[in-house]
Amino acid sequence: MKTYTLPLQINKEAVGDGSHKSAITFRAKYQPYDMMRQRFWAHYLAQYDTDDTGEFSHLEITAMLDSLGSTLSRETLNSWFVRSGKNPQGDELTLSEVIQYLEEESRRPMSEKKKLSSSMDEAISAAPSGMATPSISSSLQTEPLNLDKLDISGEDFRRSGNVDQPLNANPGQAGGNTNTLGSMPVPAGPYLTNKKDSMPTRADIPGVVTTEPESSGRQQGSSSDEDEFPSDVERVINVKTCPLCHRPRLNSKGEMDIITHLAVCASQDWERVDRITVGNFVTASQAQRKWYTKAIAKLSTGAYSIGANSANVIVQNRMTGQLEEEKMQGFVRIGIRLLYKGARSRMEGAQARRLLKSMSIKEGIKFNSPESAKGIAAFIEFHNLNVNEIRDPIDSFANFNEFFYRKLKPEARPVADPNDPKTIVSSADCRLMAFETINEATRIWIKGREFSVARLLGEKYKDEFHKYDGGALVIFRLAPQDYHRFHSPVDGKIGPMTYIPGEYYTVNPQAIRTQLDVYGENARKIVPIDSPTFGRVFCACIGAMMVGTICTTLNEGDEVKRGEEYGYFAFGGSTIVTIFQKGMVQWDQDLLDNSLAPLETLVRVGMRIGRKPE
């Protein structure tokens, strides 16, 4: 940085005194755009370097490009390896080689750009929002949507006596508008410099891309800005809004302009580069207009399909009855792609698992660092979290992870029917799916070929598997913005727990509805709860991509009451799969109807979700 002093010419008549010589002094440096872009690529690629060697496999480069909405084909990416005299299937490119090819591809004149392949399988990130990930859609057997059973007005779930509990539809809470899903602030790793000492402002918060509602003068799905840049050619980057400063309509610009814009934004604080991966921005191929003004028409005509293997998830808020769109986060999209890659070959599957584990561990370390605490205020503001529910003072959290699995005040989540042991309550602030039988769950929702009670619970409980034939199942899926402590659905005693190591696949619905047994493959902790009313209830607490820790706060033999906490997840999304013995459960009808649609329902800890049949 150099210091510059420039004289200021002051209007003497205005100030009435010409005796002082005014000047402005500032520090500045010149940095070419080329250098800034290269530094941006270096920081961004580091997140995908599984073994921190400075070299990148085909899979690692693909995952990085996919996070930016790239439409480069597999053939184009293969050509980079061939030009370097390397094998795409087993060799790696150096950091300088990857940056060189990225810059070359971004600078390529429009006349020389390759046309998009008609086969979606050839494109890295060609699947637009609302369409299945390539080659995964063939594994789906989506049930037809039954609109007659879908109650858009919402079921009166407060049959349990919580009539006086006020509704709270704040965005970012389990009962809020998930369209403002937002992002997770990511602290810098040890290799980053130029750290800020100040608290982040709203401008620091990674963006949510939601376009304005359709105007009457436009056709559905059209946009004037989308027509300015050809959509039938391969692009290195394809984002609609800057994830760092929220500038809109970037996809109408040239690729070099977009990358330069990101580099300039990131250069103000290079630790913000991490937030692009972990943040919830939507690429141009994912972006869709606000849909809820015409929800019924679109559902009827098929523009949105409830339960489809879609990039964005449609859920129903149980408190308001409204349908809401949960945008897929950047890291979830990467997880979907890696899952798809893993299905192609054994070698790519092994690479994908290593990368998922590496990314999860790296993010866990960052969120445990003291630097990460600076992101708490921005996260609260962005998600409009109700801080009055939080038990501990905000400044008491030493890092972001401590805030992430924060405790709430006891009165924040009242338990339904506190004196009725036959009532089952929600274990988490989550998106819920409930099924009368495990077979029904696998027919409608869980598509993993090898999913079974035996695989889910592991060998330790093999003598009890037969008791759950025909039993009921409920899935509590936690998104990153949710309160991440989990609570007992029934009264009982904690049985012998076991931890089963495994993978780090995303638990997003799109992943669950593939042929891979995500629940049976992922790392998980099995917690039996011996209930005098329901018998032994198994709770499988399942980790996921970006979740490095599954902690239980009770021990074997401890008594637990309905709604009482028994554990928590660290950073990321996660899931609890709970199974009951046959004939023990009757789920609330609104939850059953939605699950059969299939449609997830937003619920909160302590809400009644079912009871034991009379």
XYZ file of C-alpha atoms in Angstrom:
614
model
C 0.000 0.000 0.000
C 1.296 3.460 -0.907
C 0.352 6.740 0.706
C -0.956 9.525 -1.521
C -1.706 13.160 -0.645
C -3.831 15.274 -2.975
C -4.494 18.999 -2.515
C -8.087 20.101 -2.170
C -9.360 23.263 -3.789
C -11.727 24.903 -1.323
C -14.295 27.507 -2.239
C -12.879 30.461 -0.283
C -16.144 32.364 -0.395
C -17.964 29.412 1.120
C -15.607 28.916 4.057
C -14.624 32.570 4.483
C -10.955 31.730 5.109
C -8.240 31.159 2.530
C -5.310 30.843 4.897
C -5.441 27.054 5.259
C -4.138 24.595 2.687
C -6.443 21.543 2.647
C -5.430 18.118 1.449
C -6.701 14.539 1.532
C -4.398 11.653 2.354
C -5.170 8.007 1.561
C -3.470 4.673 1.041
C -4.011 2.608 -2.069
C -2.437 0.013 -4.280
C -2.828 -1.079 -7.867
C -3.852 -4.660 -8.438
C -4.651 -5.892 -11.953
C -7.957 -7.666 -12.461
C -6.082 -10.707 -13.757
C -4.226 -11.039 -10.457
C -7.421 -10.585 -8.441
C -9.219 -13.290 -10.417
C -6.333 -15.701 -9.956
C -6.313 -15.085 -6.244
C -10.077 -15.604 -6.153
C -9.752 -18.957 -7.947
C -6.927 -20.023 -5.623
C -8.972 -19.298 -2.492
C -12.132 -20.841 -3.898
C -10.442 -24.014 -5.134
C -8.768 -24.573 -1.756
C -12.134 -25.590 -0.302
C -12.281 -28.535 -2.728
C -8.714 -29.770 -2.216
C -9.440 -32.981 -0.328
C -5.874 -33.730 0.781
C -4.506 -30.132 0.702
C -1.853 -31.000 -1.893
C -2.548 -28.103 -4.256
C -3.644 -30.574 -6.953
C -7.177 -31.308 -8.104
C -8.911 -34.383 -9.449
C -11.648 -34.377 -12.075
C -14.220 -34.831 -9.321
C -12.908 -31.948 -7.186
C -12.942 -29.558 -10.155
C -16.432 -30.718 -11.095
C -17.731 -30.075 -7.583
C -16.221 -26.581 -7.583
C -17.707 -25.718 -10.977
C -21.078 -27.119 -10.011
C -21.245 -24.774 -7.020
C -21.065 -21.862 -9.480
C -23.757 -23.197 -11.814
C -21.224 -24.089 -14.517
C -22.519 -25.684 -17.707
C -19.152 -26.945 -18.937
C -19.426 -30.464 -20.295
C -17.526 -33.478 -19.083
C -15.831 -33.533 -22.484
C -14.523 -29.985 -21.998
C -13.183 -30.789 -18.553
C -11.550 -33.975 -19.885
C -9.751 -31.889 -22.500
C -7.960 -29.924 -19.764
C -6.349 -33.121 -18.502
C -5.453 -34.272 -22.028
C -3.757 -30.927 -22.795
C -1.642 -31.378 -19.676
C -0.739 -34.927 -20.689
C -2.772 -36.444 -17.878
C -5.515 -39.036 -17.475
C -8.894 -37.570 -16.378
C -9.741 -40.797 -14.579
C -6.813 -40.919 -12.179
C -4.479 -37.937 -12.471
C -4.718 -34.456 -10.960
C -4.130 -30.957 -12.310
C -2.004 -28.443 -10.442
C -3.533 -25.251 -9.102
C -1.847 -23.156 -11.791
C -3.110 -25.470 -14.524
C -6.700 -25.306 -13.281
C -6.585 -21.506 -13.045
C -5.053 -21.277 -16.534
C -7.853 -23.349 -18.074
C -10.563 -21.500 -16.150
C -9.218 -18.166 -17.388
C -8.903 -19.447 -20.966
C -12.441 -20.791 -20.957
C -13.810 -17.561 -19.496
C -12.026 -15.453 -22.141
C -13.113 -17.616 -25.057
C -14.966 -15.535 -27.702
C -18.655 -16.284 -28.114
C -18.085 -17.593 -31.628
C -15.695 -20.235 -30.272
C -17.779 -21.394 -27.312
C -19.065 -24.927 -27.412
C -22.802 -25.400 -27.738
C -24.537 -27.128 -24.856
C -25.048 -30.823 -25.358
C -28.601 -32.076 -25.741
C -27.708 -34.762 -23.204
C -27.995 -33.374 -19.671
C -25.611 -36.083 -18.510
C -22.776 -34.342 -20.350
C -23.172 -31.029 -18.543
C -21.609 -30.455 -15.142
C -24.468 -28.414 -13.780
C -27.120 -28.316 -16.456
C -30.117 -29.363 -14.400
C -32.335 -26.361 -13.826
C -34.484 -25.913 -10.780
C -37.399 -28.289 -10.855
C -35.564 -30.977 -12.820
C -33.861 -34.096 -11.565
C -30.117 -34.472 -11.263
C -28.855 -36.277 -14.392
C -29.272 -40.059 -14.357
C -30.885 -39.991 -10.930
C -34.409 -39.352 -12.166
C -34.615 -42.861 -13.589
C -34.516 -44.233 -10.055
C -37.574 -42.301 -8.920
C -41.096 -43.610 -8.680
C -42.915 -40.449 -7.708
C -46.470 -40.903 -6.531
C -49.085 -38.852 -8.377
C -50.060 -35.674 -6.580
C -53.424 -35.983 -4.871
C -54.648 -32.385 -4.646
C -57.933 -33.492 -3.118
C -56.126 -34.474 0.079
C -53.831 -31.462 0.196
C -55.235 -28.886 2.600
C -53.611 -25.574 1.668
C -55.378 -23.833 4.531
C -53.578 -26.027 7.037
C -54.756 -28.501 9.617
C -55.628 -27.240 13.100
C -52.776 -29.081 14.780
C -53.437 -27.454 18.135
C -55.920 -30.081 19.187
C -53.692 -30.730 22.163
C -54.638 -27.767 24.242
C -52.029 -25.234 23.147
C -54.793 -23.004 21.837
C -53.418 -19.889 23.461
C -49.946 -20.262 21.953
C -49.483 -17.330 19.548
C -48.518 -17.965 15.965
C -45.041 -16.848 14.984
C -44.195 -16.872 11.313
C -40.865 -15.106 11.490
C -38.549 -15.940 8.592
C -35.717 -18.262 9.446
C -37.577 -20.087 12.219
C -39.145 -23.491 11.824
C -42.499 -21.843 11.402
C -41.176 -19.105 9.171
C -40.647 -18.384 5.517
C -37.998 -20.773 4.319
C -37.717 -18.808 1.104
C -35.273 -16.634 3.063
C -33.123 -19.619 3.973
C -29.953 -17.552 3.889
C -26.448 -18.712 4.503
C -23.929 -19.705 7.081
C -21.136 -17.193 7.735
C -17.815 -18.945 7.362
C -14.684 -17.808 9.189
C -11.331 -17.724 7.494
C -9.015 -20.683 7.512
C -5.379 -20.258 8.569
C -4.264 -19.526 5.008
C -6.408 -16.382 4.697
C -5.261 -12.875 5.533
C -6.713 -9.394 5.652
C -9.114 -10.254 8.447
C -11.627 -7.727 9.666
C -11.927 -6.789 13.304
C -15.366 -5.293 12.959
C -18.671 -7.083 13.170
C -20.114 -7.999 9.761
C -22.849 -5.833 8.335
C -25.767 -6.808 6.151
C -23.524 -6.273 3.145
C -21.308 -9.098 4.423
C -24.100 -11.635 4.403
C -24.112 -14.014 1.440
C -27.108 -13.493 -0.754
C -30.420 -15.126 -1.285
C -31.411 -15.102 -4.897
C -35.125 -14.629 -5.321
C -36.337 -12.705 -8.311
C -39.231 -10.276 -8.172
C -42.794 -11.516 -8.634
C -43.957 -11.927 -12.195
C -45.274 -8.811 -13.800
C -48.425 -8.989 -15.817
C -46.579 -8.028 -18.974
C -44.237 -11.029 -18.956
C -44.786 -14.642 -19.679
C -44.108 -17.081 -16.915
C -40.442 -17.952 -16.657
C -39.246 -15.251 -19.040
C -36.961 -12.397 -18.151
C -35.514 -9.662 -20.248
C -32.113 -9.909 -18.603
C -31.895 -13.604 -19.314
C -32.025 -12.953 -23.048
C -28.967 -10.694 -23.163
C -26.452 -13.559 -22.913
C -26.894 -16.719 -25.015
C -28.120 -19.608 -22.915
C -27.156 -22.368 -25.363
C -23.383 -22.194 -24.867
C -21.119 -23.617 -22.177
C -20.276 -21.264 -19.327
C -17.684 -21.511 -16.560
C -19.930 -19.594 -14.181
C -23.649 -18.978 -14.294
C -24.963 -17.104 -11.263
C -27.957 -14.806 -11.288
C -27.069 -12.610 -8.314
C -23.721 -11.969 -6.641
C -23.596 -14.105 -3.455
C -21.418 -11.489 -1.739
C -22.905 -8.075 -2.543
C -26.315 -9.164 -3.916
C -25.971 -7.316 -7.233
C -28.740 -8.726 -9.476
C -28.824 -9.835 -13.126
C -25.231 -11.027 -13.278
C -26.162 -13.818 -15.660
C -26.728 -11.219 -18.371
C -23.015 -10.355 -18.219
C -20.014 -12.077 -19.737
C -18.250 -14.737 -17.707
C -15.070 -12.687 -17.310
C -17.109 -9.765 -15.981
C -18.872 -12.010 -13.446
C -15.645 -13.571 -12.176
C -13.981 -10.153 -11.968
C -16.981 -8.861 -10.023
C -16.722 -11.750 -7.534
C -12.980 -11.206 -7.183
C -13.432 -7.498 -6.475
C -16.121 -8.247 -3.879
C -13.977 -10.919 -2.242
C -10.828 -8.778 -2.246
C -12.325 -6.569 0.461
C -12.095 -9.561 2.800
C -10.825 -12.802 1.292
C -12.401 -14.915 4.035
C -15.753 -14.180 2.393
C -14.823 -16.515 -0.484
C -15.670 -19.493 1.742
C -19.217 -18.236 2.129
C -20.001 -18.799 -1.540
C -19.855 -22.572 -1.056
C -21.609 -22.687 2.302
C -23.985 -19.816 1.587
C -27.463 -20.144 0.165
C -27.289 -18.363 -3.140
C -28.954 -19.834 -6.202
C -27.333 -20.196 -9.590
C -29.055 -18.852 -12.671
C -30.018 -22.383 -13.703
C -31.713 -22.848 -10.328
C -33.326 -19.426 -9.952
C -37.108 -19.251 -10.267
C -39.635 -16.515 -9.809
C -41.677 -16.254 -6.646
C -44.248 -18.912 -7.186
C -46.618 -18.821 -4.281
C -48.967 -16.236 -5.866
C -49.914 -18.911 -8.392
C -49.120 -21.995 -6.329
C -52.297 -23.934 -7.051
C -52.232 -23.232 -10.778
C -48.622 -24.279 -11.056
C -49.145 -27.398 -8.972
C -52.093 -28.327 -11.157
C -50.251 -27.753 -14.427
C -47.045 -29.409 -13.279
C -44.726 -26.392 -13.249
C -44.004 -27.395 -9.663
C -44.330 -30.970 -8.579
C -44.703 -31.731 -4.897
C -42.403 -34.537 -3.920
C -40.475 -34.454 -7.179
C -36.713 -34.849 -7.243
C -36.320 -31.080 -7.532
C -33.502 -28.668 -6.821
C -35.803 -26.635 -4.589
C -37.999 -28.257 -1.957
C -41.641 -27.359 -1.394
C -42.896 -27.731 2.183
C -46.057 -26.785 4.067
C -45.855 -24.665 7.198
C -48.089 -26.385 9.755
C -48.598 -23.180 11.718
C -49.844 -21.102 8.781
C -50.929 -23.712 6.233
C -48.916 -21.914 3.541
C -46.762 -23.673 0.992
C -43.167 -22.449 1.098
C -40.130 -22.983 -1.070
C -36.906 -24.047 0.599
C -33.985 -23.128 -1.600
C -31.199 -25.659 -1.924
C -27.997 -24.431 -0.283
C -24.758 -24.338 -2.193
C -23.107 -27.134 -0.240
C -26.224 -29.322 -0.584
C -26.107 -28.929 -4.346
C -22.466 -30.009 -4.272
C -23.441 -32.998 -2.131
C -26.100 -34.026 -4.652
C -23.574 -33.880 -7.467
C -21.004 -35.892 -5.543
C -23.643 -38.475 -4.694
C -24.457 -38.724 -8.402
C -20.762 -39.037 -9.222
C -20.415 -41.782 -6.665
C -23.071 -43.785 -8.450
C -21.160 -43.741 -11.749
C -18.141 -45.814 -10.751
C -16.409 -47.308 -7.741
C -13.356 -45.061 -8.155
C -15.372 -41.834 -8.415
C -17.470 -43.037 -5.490
C -14.374 -43.326 -3.303
C -13.181 -39.870 -4.394
C -16.600 -38.368 -3.664
C -16.670 -39.844 -0.161
C -13.193 -38.491 0.604
C -14.129 -35.022 -0.651
C -17.373 -34.963 1.356
C -15.508 -35.958 4.511
C -12.749 -33.430 3.858
C -15.185 -30.557 3.289
C -17.162 -31.441 6.412
C -14.040 -31.573 8.607
C -12.656 -28.310 7.203
C -15.897 -26.448 7.797
C -16.180 -27.902 11.296
C -12.714 -26.579 12.170
C -13.583 -23.125 10.843
C -16.816 -22.941 12.794
C -15.023 -23.894 15.993
C -12.518 -21.049 15.638
C -12.938 -17.849 17.708
C -12.981 -15.858 14.439
C -16.289 -17.463 13.509
C -18.091 -15.718 16.381
C -18.012 -12.506 14.336
C -20.617 -14.012 12.033
C -23.261 -14.580 14.704
C -24.776 -11.083 14.588
C -25.067 -11.165 10.801
C -26.676 -14.608 10.924
C -29.272 -13.446 13.462
C -30.091 -10.354 11.436
C -30.312 -12.198 8.144
C -32.609 -14.939 9.442
C -34.600 -12.579 11.674
C -34.135 -15.009 14.550
C -36.115 -14.429 17.708
C -33.272 -13.765 20.157
C -35.759 -13.640 23.044
C -36.030 -17.434 22.719
C -32.284 -17.968 23.177
C -31.319 -18.919 26.726
C -27.773 -17.517 26.857
C -26.543 -14.003 25.995
C -25.347 -13.696 22.395
C -21.916 -12.453 23.455
C -21.396 -15.579 25.560
C -20.833 -17.840 22.522
C -17.114 -18.388 21.954
C -17.554 -19.467 18.315
C -20.264 -19.921 15.723
C -20.754 -23.614 16.441
C -21.684 -22.863 20.064
C -24.331 -20.491 18.762
C -25.433 -23.000 16.136
C -26.391 -25.593 18.760
C -27.618 -22.942 21.189
C -30.169 -23.754 23.872
C -33.601 -22.155 24.004
C -35.564 -21.030 27.022
C -37.870 -23.810 28.309
C -40.996 -21.787 27.565
C -39.971 -21.296 23.910
C -41.061 -24.832 22.960
C -44.030 -25.947 25.102
C -44.859 -29.651 25.041
C -48.293 -30.709 23.829
C -50.498 -32.657 26.261
C -47.905 -32.676 29.057
C -50.009 -35.007 31.216
C -50.919 -37.517 28.492
C -48.183 -40.160 28.015
C -49.981 -41.484 24.909
C -49.139 -38.325 22.934
C -46.085 -38.310 20.632
C -44.368 -34.964 20.044
C -41.941 -33.630 17.450
C -38.288 -34.248 18.262
C -37.006 -31.166 16.462
C -37.689 -27.930 14.646
C -37.754 -29.622 11.277
C -39.412 -30.746 8.064
C -41.361 -33.893 8.924
C -42.517 -36.970 7.006
C -44.637 -39.616 8.797
C -45.611 -43.056 7.494
C -47.824 -45.766 8.972
C -45.401 -48.486 7.875
C -41.751 -48.683 6.897
C -42.768 -50.299 3.596
C -44.929 -47.265 2.833
C -41.975 -44.982 3.542
C -39.774 -46.865 1.081
C -42.515 -46.895 -1.564
C -43.151 -43.148 -1.388
C -40.069 -41.406 -0.024
C -36.943 -43.445 0.829
C -35.711 -44.841 -2.484
C -32.427 -46.386 -1.389
C -32.325 -49.931 -2.734
C -30.668 -51.340 0.355
C -32.542 -49.364 3.012
C -33.844 -51.547 5.826
C -34.244 -51.489 9.588
C -31.298 -53.859 9.833
C -28.950 -51.559 7.889
C -30.185 -48.479 9.722
C -29.738 -49.851 13.255
C -26.657 -52.030 12.738
C -25.668 -55.400 14.157
C -25.966 -54.485 17.839
C -29.768 -54.709 17.764
C -30.179 -57.605 15.298
C -32.218 -59.660 17.761
C -34.910 -56.941 17.772
C -35.336 -56.323 14.022
C -38.358 -58.611 13.723
C -40.339 -56.508 16.208
C -40.403 -53.609 13.741
C -41.815 -55.459 10.733
C -44.799 -53.357 9.692
C -43.844 -50.680 12.205
C -44.311 -46.927 11.809
C -41.587 -44.464 10.806
C -41.143 -40.698 11.127
C -38.367 -38.559 9.624
C -37.296 -35.266 11.242
C -35.107 -33.356 8.739
C -33.251 -30.342 10.138
C -32.106 -27.597 7.760
C -29.024 -25.499 8.640
C -31.125 -22.550 9.833
C -33.054 -24.646 12.377
C -32.580 -24.948 16.129
C -30.275 -27.972 16.234
C -30.957 -29.691 19.549
C -33.188 -32.752 19.472
C -35.719 -33.888 22.053
C -37.457 -37.105 23.034
C -40.776 -37.840 21.287
C -41.989 -40.082 24.165
C -41.561 -40.691 27.893
C -39.082 -43.444 28.731
C -35.576 -44.511 29.659
C -32.454 -44.251 27.481
C -31.299 -47.707 26.374
C -27.843 -48.905 25.227
C -26.634 -46.443 22.564
C -24.189 -47.121 19.743
C -22.300 -44.987 17.221
C -21.972 -46.276 13.651
C -19.253 -44.550 11.560
C -20.103 -43.795 7.969
C -20.218 -41.329 5.120
C -21.195 -37.648 4.895
C -23.843 -37.638 2.170
C -26.391 -34.831 2.167
C -29.800 -35.738 3.629
C -31.640 -33.372 1.285
C -34.839 -34.972 -0.104
C -33.269 -35.169 -3.565
C -30.565 -37.439 -2.148
C -33.009 -39.548 -0.134
C -34.977 -40.222 -3.306
C -32.085 -41.840 -5.157
C -31.014 -45.475 -5.158
C -28.278 -44.827 -2.591
C -29.147 -45.776 0.991
C -28.165 -42.433 2.555
C -29.585 -43.256 6.001
C -27.807 -46.618 6.089
C -24.498 -45.228 4.743
C -24.096 -42.036 6.772
C -22.477 -41.721 10.194
C -25.166 -42.037 12.871
C -25.838 -42.650 16.537
C -28.604 -45.050 17.527
C -30.512 -44.086 20.674
C -33.123 -46.583 21.981
C -35.795 -45.137 24.273
C -37.636 -47.732 26.349
C -41.148 -46.372 26.807
C -43.738 -47.941 29.113
C -46.403 -46.809 26.619
C -44.816 -47.462 23.202
C -42.218 -50.136 23.929
C -38.699 -49.639 22.627
C -38.528 -46.669 20.234
C -35.375 -46.395 18.108
C -34.072 -42.911 17.240
C -31.352 -42.890 14.570
C -29.549 -39.520 14.761
C -27.944 -39.188 11.339
C -25.113 -36.852 10.435
C -24.804 -35.325 6.993
C -22.622 -33.178 4.802
C -21.056 -30.408 6.913
C -22.081 -32.180 10.152
C -18.987 -33.290 12.038
C -20.512 -33.952 15.455
C -23.476 -35.895 16.842
C -23.642 -35.408 20.606
C -25.996 -36.984 23.136
C -26.561 -35.189 26.436
C -28.089 -38.117 28.345
C -26.583 -41.469 29.296
C -27.834 -45.040 29.218
C -30.323 -45.589 32.025
C -31.364 -41.925 32.303
C -35.072 -41.181 32.468
C -36.321 -38.833 29.743
C -39.615 -36.959 29.414
C -41.391 -36.026 26.201
C -39.877 -32.811 24.884
C -36.725 -33.196 26.995
C -33.430 -32.685 25.170
C -31.201 -35.702 24.652
C -28.656 -34.403 22.118
C -27.593 -31.967 19.403
C -25.917 -31.694 15.995
C -23.069 -29.342 15.148
C -23.009 -27.246 11.953
C -25.045 -28.334 8.930
C -28.271 -30.108 8.097
C -29.110 -33.449 9.669
C -31.914 -35.937 10.270
C -33.471 -38.145 12.936
C -35.252 -41.290 11.765
C -37.510 -42.736 14.483
C -39.211 -46.134 14.244
C -41.981 -47.681 16.353
C -43.226 -51.226 16.674
C -46.302 -52.246 14.703
C -49.645 -50.947 15.958
C -48.146 -48.490 18.435
C -48.756 -45.214 16.569
C -51.546 -43.271 14.940
C -50.111 -40.187 13.202
C -52.099 -36.958 12.965
C -54.092 -36.998 9.746
C -52.688 -33.762 8.285
C -49.160 -35.149 8.528
C -50.196 -38.415 6.885
C -51.959 -36.622 4.039
C -48.952 -34.438 3.343
C -46.551 -37.367 3.511
C -48.619 -39.330 1.009
C -48.586 -36.347 -1.395
C -45.499 -36.475 -0.732
C -44.932 -33.126 0.967
C -42.798 -32.311 4.009
C -44.434 -30.402 6.880
C -42.682 -27.707 8.932
C -43.116 -28.456 12.644
C -41.484 -27.377 15.907
C -40.206 -29.192 18.982
C -43.020 -30.253 21.299
C -45.853 -30.151 18.757
C -48.140 -33.143 18.836
C -47.584 -35.369 15.787
C -49.504 -38.507 16.829
C -50.616 -40.730 19.681
C -51.101 -44.355 20.670
C -54.344 -45.832 19.287
C -57.089 -46.492 21.804
